[in-house]
Structure formats: C-alpha cells, structure tokens
Coordinates of C-alpha atoms and ligand atoms in Angstrom, one line a residue:
X1 CA 49.2 5.2 111.2
X2 CA 46.0 8.1 111.4
X3 CA 47.2 11.4 110.3
X4 CA 47.0 14.3 112.6
X5 CA 44.0 16.5 111.5
X6 CA 45.1 19.9 110.0
X7 CA 42.6 22.8 111.6
X8 CA 43.0 26.0 110.6
X9 CA 40.3 28.4 113.4
X10 CA 39.0 31.6 112.3
X11 CA 38.7 33.4 115.4
X12 CA 39.4 36.7 116.7
X13 CA 38.8 36.3 119.9
X14 CA 41.3 34.3 122.2
X15 CA 38.7 32.8 124.3
X16 CA 36.8 31.5 121.7
X17 CA 39.4 29.5 120.1
X18 CA 40.5 28.4 123.9
X19 CA 36.5 27.1 124.3
X20 CA 36.6 24.8 120.5
X21 CA 40.3 23.8 121.4
X22 CA 39.4 22.8 125.0
X23 CA 36.1 20.4 122.9
X24 CA 38.6 18.9 120.0
X25 CA 41.0 17.9 122.9
X26 CA 38.9 16.3 125.4
X27 CA 36.9 14.5 122.1
X28 CA 40.4 12.9 121.3
X29 CA 40.7 14.2 118.1
X30 CA 44.4 13.8 117.0
X31 CA 44.8 17.1 115.3
X32 CA 47.2 20.0 114.8
X33 CA 45.8 23.8 114.4
X34 CA 47.1 27.1 113.6
X35 CA 44.7 30.5 113.1
X36 CA 43.7 33.4 112.2
X37 CA 41.6 36.6 112.9
X38 CA 41.3 38.7 109.8
X39 CA 41.8 38.3 105.9
X40 CA 45.2 38.4 105.4
X41 CA 46.6 35.5 108.7
X42 CA 43.3 33.5 107.2
X43 CA 44.6 34.0 103.5
X44 CA 48.5 33.0 104.5
X45 CA 47.0 30.1 106.8
X46 CA 45.6 28.7 104.1
X47 CA 48.1 29.0 101.7
X48 CA 50.9 27.5 104.3
X49 CA 49.5 25.8 106.3
X50 CA 47.5 23.7 104.1
X51 CA 44.3 22.6 106.2
X52 CA 42.1 20.0 106.1
X53 CA 39.2 21.7 107.5
X54 CA 38.7 25.3 108.0
X55 CA 36.7 26.3 111.5
X56 CA 34.9 29.7 111.3
X57 CA 33.4 32.1 113.7
X58 CA 30.4 34.4 111.7
X59 CA 30.7 37.3 112.4
X60 CA 33.6 39.6 112.6
X61 CA 34.1 43.2 112.5
X62 CA 35.1 43.7 109.2
X63 CA 33.8 40.8 106.7
X64 CA 31.8 37.8 108.0
X65 CA 31.8 33.9 107.6
X66 CA 30.2 33.8 103.7
X67 CA 33.5 36.4 102.6
X68 CA 35.6 33.9 104.1
X69 CA 34.3 31.0 102.6
X70 CA 34.5 32.5 99.3
X71 CA 38.1 33.6 99.5
X72 CA 38.8 29.7 100.6
X73 CA 36.9 28.8 97.9
X74 CA 39.4 30.6 95.2
X75 CA 42.5 29.0 97.2
X76 CA 41.3 25.8 98.5
X77 CA 37.8 24.9 97.0
X78 CA 38.3 21.1 98.2
X79 CA 38.6 22.3 101.8
X80 CA 35.2 21.4 104.0
X81 CA 34.5 25.1 106.1
X82 CA 32.3 24.8 109.3
X83 CA 30.9 27.7 111.0
X84 CA 31.0 27.5 114.8
X85 CA 29.0 30.1 116.1
X86 CA 26.9 31.6 119.0
X87 CA 24.9 34.0 116.8
X88 CA 23.9 31.9 113.5
X89 CA 19.8 31.6 113.7
X90 CA 18.7 28.1 112.3
X91 CA 17.2 29.7 109.5
X92 CA 20.5 31.5 108.2
X93 CA 22.1 28.5 109.1
X94 CA 20.0 26.3 106.6
X95 CA 21.0 29.0 104.0
X96 CA 24.3 28.9 104.6
X97 CA 24.6 26.0 103.7
X98 CA 22.7 26.0 100.6
X99 CA 25.7 28.7 99.3
X100 CA 28.0 25.6 100.0
X101 CA 29.0 25.9 103.5
X102 CA 29.6 22.3 104.5
X103 CA 28.1 22.9 108.1
X104 CA 27.9 24.9 111.6
X105 CA 27.8 24.1 115.6
X106 CA 26.2 26.2 117.4
X107 CA 28.3 27.1 120.3
X108 CA 26.0 25.9 122.5
X109 CA 26.1 22.1 121.1
X110 CA 29.8 22.7 120.7
X111 CA 30.6 18.6 122.0
X112 CA 28.7 17.9 117.9
X113 CA 31.7 20.2 116.6
X114 CA 34.0 16.6 116.5
X115 CA 31.3 14.3 115.1
X116 CA 31.1 17.3 112.4
X117 CA 34.8 17.7 111.2
X118 CA 35.1 13.5 110.6
X119 CA 32.0 13.4 108.9
X120 CA 32.9 16.6 106.8
X121 CA 36.7 15.0 106.3
X122 CA 34.9 11.5 105.1
X123 CA 32.6 13.0 102.9
X124 CA 35.9 15.1 101.0
X125 CA 38.1 12.0 101.0
X126 CA 34.6 9.7 99.6
X127 CA 34.6 12.6 96.8
X128 CA 37.7 12.3 95.8
X129 CA 38.2 8.4 95.7
X130 CA 34.8 8.8 93.6
X131 CA 36.8 11.1 91.3
X132 CA 39.8 8.5 90.8
X133 CA 37.7 5.7 90.3
X134 CA 35.3 7.7 87.5
X135 CA 38.8 8.8 86.6
X136 CA 40.5 5.0 86.2
X137 CA 37.4 3.9 84.7
X138 CA 37.4 6.3 81.9
X139 CA 41.3 5.2 81.3
X140 CA 40.4 1.3 81.3
X141 CA 37.3 1.9 79.2
X142 CA 39.9 3.7 76.4
X143 CA 42.9 1.0 76.9
X144 CA 39.8 -1.6 76.2
X145 CA 38.6 0.1 73.1
X146 CA 42.1 0.7 72.1
X147 CA 43.0 -3.1 72.5
X148 CA 39.5 -4.1 70.5
X149 CA 40.2 -2.4 67.7
X150 CA 43.9 -3.4 67.0
X151 CA 42.2 -6.6 67.6
X152 CA 39.4 -6.0 66.0
X153 CA 37.0 -8.2 68.3
X154 CA 34.1 -6.5 69.8
X155 CA 32.1 -7.6 72.6
X156 CA 28.4 -7.8 73.3
X157 CA 25.6 -7.7 75.8
X158 CA 22.2 -8.5 76.8
X159 CA 20.5 -8.5 80.0
X160 CA 17.7 -10.6 80.2
X161 CA 15.6 -8.8 82.3
X162 CA 15.5 -6.3 80.3
X163 CA 16.4 -7.2 76.7
X164 CA 18.9 -4.1 77.2
X165 CA 21.8 -4.9 74.6
X166 CA 25.2 -3.3 74.6
X167 CA 27.4 -3.5 71.6
X168 CA 31.4 -2.0 72.0
X169 CA 32.5 0.5 69.1
X170 CA 34.5 -2.1 67.9
X171 CA 31.8 -4.4 67.0
X172 CA 30.0 -1.3 65.0
X173 CA 33.1 -1.0 63.1
X174 CA 33.4 -4.3 61.9
X175 CA 29.8 -4.4 60.8
X176 CA 30.6 -1.1 59.1
X177 CA 28.4 1.1 61.1
X178 CA 29.3 4.7 63.6
X179 CA 29.4 3.7 66.8
X180 CA 25.6 3.8 68.0
X181 CA 24.4 4.0 64.4
X182 CA 21.7 1.7 64.8
X183 CA 20.2 -0.2 67.8
X184 CA 22.3 -3.2 69.6
X185 CA 19.5 -5.8 68.7
X186 CA 19.7 -9.9 67.4
X187 CA 17.0 -8.9 64.5
X188 CA 19.5 -5.5 63.6
X189 CA 22.6 -7.9 63.5
X190 CA 20.7 -10.8 61.5
X191 CA 20.9 -8.1 59.2
X192 CA 23.9 -7.9 58.7
X193 CA 24.7 -11.4 57.8
X194 CA 25.2 -12.3 54.8
X195 CA 21.7 -13.2 53.5
X196 CA 23.2 -17.0 52.5
X197 CA 24.1 -18.0 55.7
X198 CA 21.4 -15.5 57.8
X199 CA 19.0 -18.6 58.7
X200 CA 21.8 -20.8 59.9
X201 CA 23.1 -18.1 62.3
X202 CA 19.4 -17.3 63.5
X203 CA 19.0 -21.0 64.4
X204 CA 22.2 -21.0 65.8
X205 CA 21.4 -17.6 68.2
X206 CA 17.7 -18.6 68.7
X207 CA 19.0 -22.1 69.9
X208 CA 21.4 -20.7 72.5
X209 CA 18.9 -18.3 73.8
X210 CA 16.7 -21.1 74.7
X211 CA 19.0 -23.8 76.0
X212 CA 21.1 -21.1 78.0
X213 CA 24.5 -22.9 76.5
X214 CA 27.3 -21.8 74.5
X215 CA 27.6 -21.1 71.4
X216 CA 30.2 -20.2 68.4
X217 CA 30.1 -19.9 64.9
X218 CA 31.7 -18.2 61.8
X219 CA 29.8 -16.4 58.9
X220 CA 30.0 -13.9 56.8
X221 CA 28.8 -9.6 56.8
X222 CA 27.5 -8.1 54.2
X223 CA 28.0 -4.4 55.2
X224 CA 26.2 -1.8 53.4
X225 CA 28.9 -0.4 51.1
X226 CA 28.9 -4.1 49.6
X227 CA 32.5 -5.5 51.7
X228 CA 32.3 -8.5 52.9
X229 CA 33.8 -9.5 56.1
X230 CA 34.8 -13.0 58.0
X231 CA 33.6 -13.0 61.3
X232 CA 33.6 -15.6 64.4
X233 CA 31.3 -15.4 67.0
X234 CA 31.6 -16.6 70.4
X235 CA 28.8 -16.5 73.5
X236 CA 28.0 -18.2 76.1
X237 CA 25.1 -16.8 79.2
X238 CA 25.9 -15.7 82.5
X239 CA 24.6 -17.2 85.8
X240 CA 23.9 -16.2 89.3
X241 CA 24.4 -18.0 92.8
X242 CA 21.0 -19.7 91.7
X243 CA 21.4 -20.6 88.4
X244 CA 19.9 -17.9 87.2
X245 CA 20.4 -16.5 83.3
X246 CA 21.2 -12.7 83.9
X247 CA 23.0 -12.3 81.1
X248 CA 24.1 -13.2 77.4
X249 CA 27.7 -12.3 76.7
X250 CA 29.8 -13.1 73.7
X251 CA 32.7 -11.5 71.2
X252 CA 32.6 -11.0 67.6
X253 CA 35.5 -11.3 65.8
X254 CA 36.7 -9.7 62.4
X255 CA 39.1 -12.8 60.9
X256 CA 39.6 -11.6 57.2
X257 CA 42.7 -11.0 57.3
X258 CA 43.5 -14.4 58.7
X259 CA 40.4 -16.0 56.7
X260 CA 42.3 -14.3 53.7
X261 CA 45.6 -15.6 54.1
X262 CA 44.4 -19.4 54.8
X263 CA 43.1 -19.0 51.3
X264 CA 45.9 -18.0 49.7
X265 CA 47.6 -20.6 51.4
X266 CA 45.2 -23.6 50.2
X267 CA 45.9 -22.2 46.6
X268 CA 49.5 -22.0 47.1
X269 CA 49.4 -25.5 48.7
X270 CA 47.3 -27.0 46.3
X271 CA 49.4 -25.5 43.3
X272 CA 52.6 -27.3 44.9
X273 CA 51.2 -29.9 45.3
X274 CA 50.6 -30.3 42.0
X275 CA 53.7 -29.3 40.4
X276 CA 55.4 -32.0 42.5
X277 CA 52.8 -34.3 41.5
X278 CA 53.4 -33.9 38.0
X279 CA 57.0 -33.3 38.0
X280 CA 57.5 -36.7 40.0
X281 CA 54.9 -38.5 37.3
X282 CA 56.6 -37.2 34.5
X283 CA 60.5 -37.6 35.5
X284 CA 59.6 -41.2 36.6
X285 CA 58.8 -41.8 32.6
X286 CA 61.7 -41.2 31.0
X287 CA 63.4 -42.6 34.3
X288 CA 62.2 -46.1 33.5
X289 CA 63.9 -45.7 30.0
X290 CA 67.0 -45.0 31.4
X291 CA 66.8 -48.0 34.2
X292 CA 65.4 -50.2 31.1
X293 CA 68.6 -49.5 28.7
X294 CA 71.3 -49.6 31.1
X295 CA 70.3 -53.2 31.9
X296 CA 70.6 -53.8 28.3
X297 CA 73.7 -52.0 28.3
X298 CA 74.9 -54.2 31.1
X299 CA 74.3 -57.5 29.0
X300 CA 75.3 -56.5 25.5
X301 CA 78.7 -54.8 26.8
X302 CA 81.7 -57.0 27.3
X303 CA 84.3 -54.0 28.5
X304 CA 84.6 -54.8 32.4
X305 CA 85.0 -50.8 33.3
X306 CA 81.9 -49.9 30.9
X307 CA 80.2 -52.1 32.5
X308 CA 81.1 -50.9 35.9
X309 CA 79.4 -47.0 35.2
X310 CA 76.2 -48.3 33.6
X311 CA 76.0 -50.1 36.8
X312 CA 76.7 -47.0 38.7
X313 CA 74.1 -44.7 36.6
X314 CA 71.0 -47.7 37.2
X315 CA 72.0 -47.4 40.6
X316 CA 71.0 -43.5 40.9
X317 CA 68.5 -43.8 39.1
X318 CA 66.8 -46.2 41.0
X319 CA 67.8 -44.1 43.9
X320 CA 66.1 -41.0 42.0
X321 CA 62.8 -43.5 41.0
X322 CA 62.8 -43.8 44.8
X323 CA 62.8 -40.4 46.0
X324 CA 60.0 -39.9 42.8
X325 CA 57.9 -43.0 44.2
X326 CA 58.1 -41.5 48.1
X327 CA 56.9 -38.4 46.4
X328 CA 53.7 -39.4 44.8
X329 CA 52.8 -41.5 47.6
X330 CA 53.5 -39.1 50.1
X331 CA 51.0 -36.3 48.3
X332 CA 48.5 -38.8 47.4
X333 CA 48.2 -40.4 50.5
X334 CA 47.6 -37.0 52.4
X335 CA 44.0 -36.5 49.8
X336 CA 43.5 -39.5 49.0
X337 CA 40.1 -41.4 49.7
X338 CA 39.8 -44.3 52.3
X339 CA 37.9 -47.2 50.3
X340 CA 37.8 -50.2 52.5
X341 CA 38.5 -53.6 51.4
X342 CA 39.1 -57.2 53.1
X343 CA 43.1 -57.3 53.4
X344 CA 44.8 -60.7 54.2
X345 CA 47.8 -59.9 56.1
X346 CA 49.7 -63.1 54.7
X347 CA 49.1 -62.1 51.5
X348 CA 50.1 -58.3 52.3
X349 CA 53.3 -60.0 53.7
X350 CA 53.9 -62.1 50.9
X351 CA 53.3 -59.2 48.4
X352 CA 55.8 -56.7 50.6
X353 CA 58.6 -59.7 50.3
X354 CA 59.0 -60.0 47.1
X355 CA 58.7 -56.2 46.2
X356 CA 62.0 -56.3 48.7
X357 CA 63.6 -59.4 48.5
X358 CA 66.3 -57.4 45.8
X359 CA 67.0 -55.1 48.3
X360 CA 70.4 -54.8 49.2
X361 CA 71.0 -56.4 52.1
X362 CA 67.9 -58.2 52.4
X363 CA 69.3 -61.7 52.4
X364 CA 71.3 -60.5 55.8
X365 CA 67.8 -60.7 57.9
X366 CA 65.5 -63.0 59.2
X367 CA 62.4 -62.4 59.3
X368 CA 60.1 -64.4 60.4
X369 CA 56.3 -63.8 60.6
X370 CA 53.0 -64.5 63.0
X371 CA 50.1 -63.3 61.6
X372 CA 46.8 -64.8 64.2
X373 CA 44.4 -62.6 61.9
X374 CA 42.5 -65.1 60.1
X375 CA 39.4 -63.3 59.8
X376 CA 38.2 -61.0 58.0
X377 CA 39.6 -57.7 58.2
X378 CA 38.4 -54.1 56.4
X379 CA 41.1 -51.4 55.7
X380 CA 43.0 -50.0 52.9
X381 CA 45.4 -52.2 51.0
X382 CA 47.2 -49.0 49.6
X383 CA 48.1 -47.6 52.6
X384 CA 49.2 -50.8 54.0
X385 CA 51.1 -51.7 51.5
X386 CA 53.0 -48.4 52.0
X387 CA 52.8 -48.9 55.9
X388 CA 54.2 -52.3 54.9
X389 CA 57.2 -51.9 52.6
X390 CA 58.4 -48.8 54.5
X391 CA 58.7 -50.3 57.2
X392 CA 60.0 -53.7 56.5
X393 CA 62.5 -51.7 54.3
X394 CA 64.0 -49.7 57.3
X395 CA 64.4 -53.0 58.9
X396 CA 66.2 -54.2 56.3
X397 CA 68.4 -50.6 55.3
X398 CA 69.3 -50.1 59.1
X399 CA 70.1 -53.3 60.2
X400 CA 73.3 -53.9 62.0
X401 CA 76.1 -55.4 59.9
X402 CA 78.1 -55.7 63.3
X403 CA 76.2 -57.9 65.3
X404 CA 75.5 -61.3 64.9
X405 CA 72.3 -62.3 62.8
X406 CA 69.6 -59.6 62.0
X407 CA 66.2 -60.3 62.7
X408 CA 63.0 -58.4 61.6
X409 CA 60.1 -60.0 63.8
X410 CA 56.5 -59.2 62.5
X411 CA 53.7 -60.0 64.8
X412 CA 50.3 -59.5 63.6
X413 CA 47.1 -59.9 66.3
X414 CA 43.8 -58.3 66.9
X415 CA 43.4 -56.0 70.2
X416 CA 40.9 -53.9 71.3
X417 CA 38.8 -54.8 68.3
X418 CA 41.5 -53.5 66.0
X419 CA 44.8 -54.9 64.7
X420 CA 47.7 -54.4 66.3
X421 CA 51.4 -54.4 63.9
X422 CA 54.5 -55.2 65.5
X423 CA 57.8 -54.6 63.8
X424 CA 61.0 -55.8 65.6
X425 CA 64.2 -55.4 64.5
X426 CA 67.8 -55.4 66.3
X427 CA 69.7 -52.9 63.9
X428 CA 71.5 -50.0 64.7
X429 CA 68.4 -48.3 67.3
X430 CA 68.2 -45.0 66.5
X431 CA 69.6 -42.3 68.7
X432 CA 67.7 -41.0 71.8
X433 CA 67.9 -37.0 70.9
X434 CA 67.1 -37.7 67.3
X435 CA 63.5 -39.7 68.6
X436 CA 61.0 -37.1 68.3
X437 CA 61.7 -35.8 65.0
X438 CA 61.6 -39.8 62.6
X439 CA 58.5 -38.9 61.6
X440 CA 58.6 -35.2 60.6
X441 CA 59.0 -35.1 56.4
X442 CA 62.1 -34.9 55.0
X443 CA 63.8 -36.4 57.8
X444 CA 67.0 -38.3 58.1
X445 CA 69.0 -39.6 61.2
X446 CA 71.8 -40.6 59.5
X447 CA 73.3 -39.6 56.1
X448 CA 75.6 -43.0 56.2
X449 CA 72.7 -45.2 54.3
X450 CA 70.3 -43.4 51.4
X451 CA 67.1 -42.3 52.3
X452 CA 64.2 -39.8 51.6
X453 CA 63.3 -38.7 55.1
X454 CA 60.0 -39.5 53.7
X455 CA 59.1 -43.1 54.9
X456 CA 57.9 -42.7 58.4
X457 CA 56.4 -39.8 57.4
X458 CA 54.3 -41.3 54.6
X459 CA 53.5 -44.1 57.6
X460 CA 51.8 -42.0 59.7
X461 CA 49.8 -40.0 57.3
X462 CA 48.6 -43.1 56.3
X463 CA 48.0 -44.3 59.5
X464 CA 46.3 -41.6 60.9
X465 CA 43.8 -41.6 57.9
X466 CA 43.1 -45.0 58.7
X467 CA 42.0 -43.2 62.0
X468 CA 45.0 -45.8 63.7
X469 CA 48.2 -44.9 65.5
X470 CA 52.0 -45.5 65.6
X471 CA 54.4 -45.9 68.3
X472 CA 58.0 -46.9 68.9
X473 CA 60.5 -48.0 70.8
X474 CA 64.2 -47.7 69.9
X475 CA 67.6 -48.3 71.9
X476 CA 70.8 -47.3 69.8
X477 CA 72.8 -50.4 69.4
X478 CA 70.0 -52.6 70.3
X479 CA 67.2 -52.0 67.8
X480 CA 63.3 -50.8 66.9
X481 CA 60.3 -52.0 67.6
X482 CA 57.4 -49.8 65.9
X483 CA 53.9 -50.8 67.2
X484 CA 51.2 -49.8 64.7
X485 CA 47.3 -49.6 65.9
X486 CA 44.6 -50.2 63.3
X487 CA 41.1 -49.7 64.8
X488 CA 38.4 -52.2 63.7
X489 CA 35.6 -50.6 61.7
X490 CA 31.8 -50.9 61.6
X491 CA 32.5 -53.2 58.6
X492 CA 34.8 -55.2 60.8
Ligands
LIG501 P1 64.6 -42.8 55.5 O1 65.0 -43.6 55.3 O2 64.4 -42.5 54.0 O3 66.0 -41.7 56.3 P2 62.6 -42.4 57.4 O4 61.3 -41.7 57.6 O5 61.8 -44.1 56.7 O6 63.4 -41.7 56.3 O7 63.2 -42.6 58.2 C1 63.7 -41.7 59.3 C2 64.3 -41.7 60.1 O8 64.3 -42.8 61.1 C3 65.8 -42.4 59.3 O9 66.6 -41.5 58.4 C4 66.5 -43.3 60.5 O10 67.4 -42.4 61.1 C5 65.4 -44.0 61.0 N1 65.2 -45.0 61.4 C6 63.7 -45.5 60.8 N2 63.4 -46.4 61.0 C7 64.6 -47.1 61.6 C8 65.4 -48.1 62.2 N3 64.1 -49.5 61.8 N4 66.0 -48.6 63.0 C9 67.0 -47.6 63.3 N5 66.2 -46.4 62.5 C10 64.8 -46.1 61.9

C-alpha cells in the first residue's frame, strides 16, 4: 500500500492554500497536509508533523523563502523544499536552485506541481537507497577482509581489457607487504616467489593465460625479511555469454602452518614406523630362541605337568611371533617398492597351504582350488603370498565348528584383462554392523578367536599397492566370500 505524502505548506494567504490543495486533489495525489503562516508555526510543523516535503510561498511580510529554507535545513535537511509562487522570475529561480532549493513552480503552471513533488520525493528515496547501499557495501568489504585475514586467503583479479590488476589486502599480508605496498602485477608477484620455483610458476601462469584454462599450484614465497611462506594458488578465467574472456580471478592461500604440521607429522610417523619395525625385528630374535628352547624342553622333559606348561609357553610365544610378523608386514607393505615378477598361482597356493598346515583347525577344512590362469601373470609375489596367507588363515580360523563339513573354495581366473581370485568359505560369517570396519587397522570382530586385527588391513594395503581391489560378501552363520581383483600390467 502506498503511504500518503505528508505536505507542509508555508503560506499566509488562505486562498493560495486552497488553490494549491485544489490542484493536488485534482491530480489524485494521495496526501495529507498541514499549514504554517509564520516562522513559529513552520518550525512546529517541521518538528511535529514530520513532512515528506515543504511547499513554500516566496515572500512573506517579515521573511522570505530563503530564510524558511535555512530553518528547514537545520531541522530536516533531507526534506525537499519547493517554492510555489507567482512572483519568482526565471533568473531568481535558477539562483535559488543553485542555493539548494529543490524546485520552483510558477502559479501559472501550477499543474506541474504534482509531477515535481513526485520527482523530488523519488530523488530523496534513491539518495537514501544509495547511501544505504554504500554503507552496506563498506560493511560487506570489511567482513570479507576480516574473513580473508582469519583464513589467510587473499583474492586477486586481472581485467583483461585494461590489464588492471587488483590484490586484496590479505595478498599483501601473505607476501609480507603493506597493503598497496607495490603495484599489483604478475611480474611483482613472481618477484616474491622463491627463486628456485620462480620459473616453474611463471610457466604455469603463462600457460594459463595463453590457454585461458584454470590452474593451481603450490609454491614458496620469499618475503623481504627472509621469511619463507608456503602458499597455494588457484585461478581461472571469467567469460561473457559469447565466450570472450573478461577477467582472470584467483586466490592465494597461506598454508605455512598446515605444511609445518604435515612435515612434523611425517617425521613423527617415520620415527614411529622405524620404532615398530626395529622393536618387532629385535624382539623376534629372542622369541625364536624361546620357541626353540621350549621345543627342546618338551621332548626332553618327562614330567607331564611340566610338559603342559612348556606347551603353553610355546603357544604364547607363537602368538607373539605372529603379531610381530604382522606388524612388520603392515609397515613394509605400505612403503615397499612393487617389483613385478612371474606369478604361478598353483605354486602360490601350494606354498600357502604348506605354511598353514600346522595351524589349528587346518585339517577340518576341505580346501579346493580351481585355477584357470595358466599363462604368465606379472605381479608381486611378496604381496600375493601375504594376501593368500591371511585370507586362507581367516577361513580356517573363522570356520564354523558346529556346521557340517567346513570348506574353503579358491577360484582363480582371468577377468577384464586381470585376474580375479575368490575365497569362498562356509564359516561363522561377519555380523552386518561390523562389516564396514573389517579392513581397519587393529579391528577385531571377535575376541573368542585369537588374532591381531592386522590381517585384512595388510591384505587391503597390499592389493591397493597392486592397483587392485578387494570386496566381500558375508552372512552371519552362512559364510564369507572375498573377491580380489588384480589388474593386468603392461607386462602381462
Ligand atoms: P584378525 O583375524 O587378526 O582378527 P583380520 O584383519 O584378519 O584380523 O580380520 C578382522 C576381522 O574380520 C576378524 O576379527 C573377524 O571378525 C573378521 N573376519 C575376517 N575374515 C573372516 C572370515 N573368513 N570369516 C568370518 N569373519 C572373518
């Protein structure tokens, strides 16, 4: 709904007031009015009626419109002031407008008044909006600058037509400069890039400019005080509807802290790995002696009770040995270089079964193997040995002693240029809610059967090293099927 315009009329002649009101009503202007005939009434009207606009006669017995305009300006400077008079000449009117009066209407042309009122009010409104927009803009700019400084991300822009370049304050800060410290330009930026990487960055920027393609890179900035900052930059072109590139825009992010933390983490990780590797290795020596000695003791000691204790010592030592082997395997698997060699799957299965034949429960499980891969397949034997050992061992460990005959079916065949190996057992199966975790390091699905929680982690790490994948399907109480896919290599 349009609000009614509040008009304050400064006029001492009642007929003239009628004359103005008559014209305004005729034009169906929606308004309310108040009148004033002297300074006191006028000032009261301004202070209490809050007019949107003032219409004033030009001359009064003791003052004139110019005086009234000044009084108005001290109370409500924004309110437009239109002179409605029969006496103002053209020259005088122009002079009045120069002094700040909004407009004037000669009584002869009173029909122009409604139009002039509307225009004056519109100008006030747009002036107010402009002020608001400028204020809002400054507010947004302030917030953006604050956000950039918190996130250590600056933005830059190049106008392609003019070559004008813009850097936000945060870019200067990342470069270790005062805002506006140097002219924003590619050359000035490259000058701040570490000399060892300058050419590389120049080539990236030149290439992106030429091909008008997005780019990103990480580099080091050498600040004037010698400090080094690690930065990440990303940029792209902005095109118009016709596909013409208008601007190149981008960000520069200071990632020094993240980089430092990453480096620290890498060192710590390396130290931890070395520690685990060394500890496992160094512990295995004495452990082998313990296992050997318990063996000797078992055969020489006649006392049955002592024999039983030695058997228990041996079992515990074996378990510890398995844990240490798994730990070493999981460490080496991640960092090892993958050498490809001829793999004979029949041989691999034979070796695996020979290794596991003394494992508890081995003889309970009927293991069948169908291998149709008879040609040469290049892969890494160490990784595959570990994959076979862990998956076959799990099928033995997690067999269901309460169901009929336990089985493990191994199927090896060519698929999609690679090799697919299926390990299908009818063991205890895996609870559905545990299934997403079984490849996690140290995850154990049950404490009833001993293990390290490293087997499937090692398997997955190894298979991924070979750029393959492993998936499984398991139903509790029915069984589990692991499917391994090894892609072919160029050498296959
Ligand atoms: P571990 O056997 O030492 O516990 P793994 O990483 O080899 O560790 O296996 C993780 C978990 O996955 C096991 O604890 C077990 O609950 C489940 N699991 C693995 N293989 C099988 C399988 N063939 N049948 C049933 N459960 C299995």
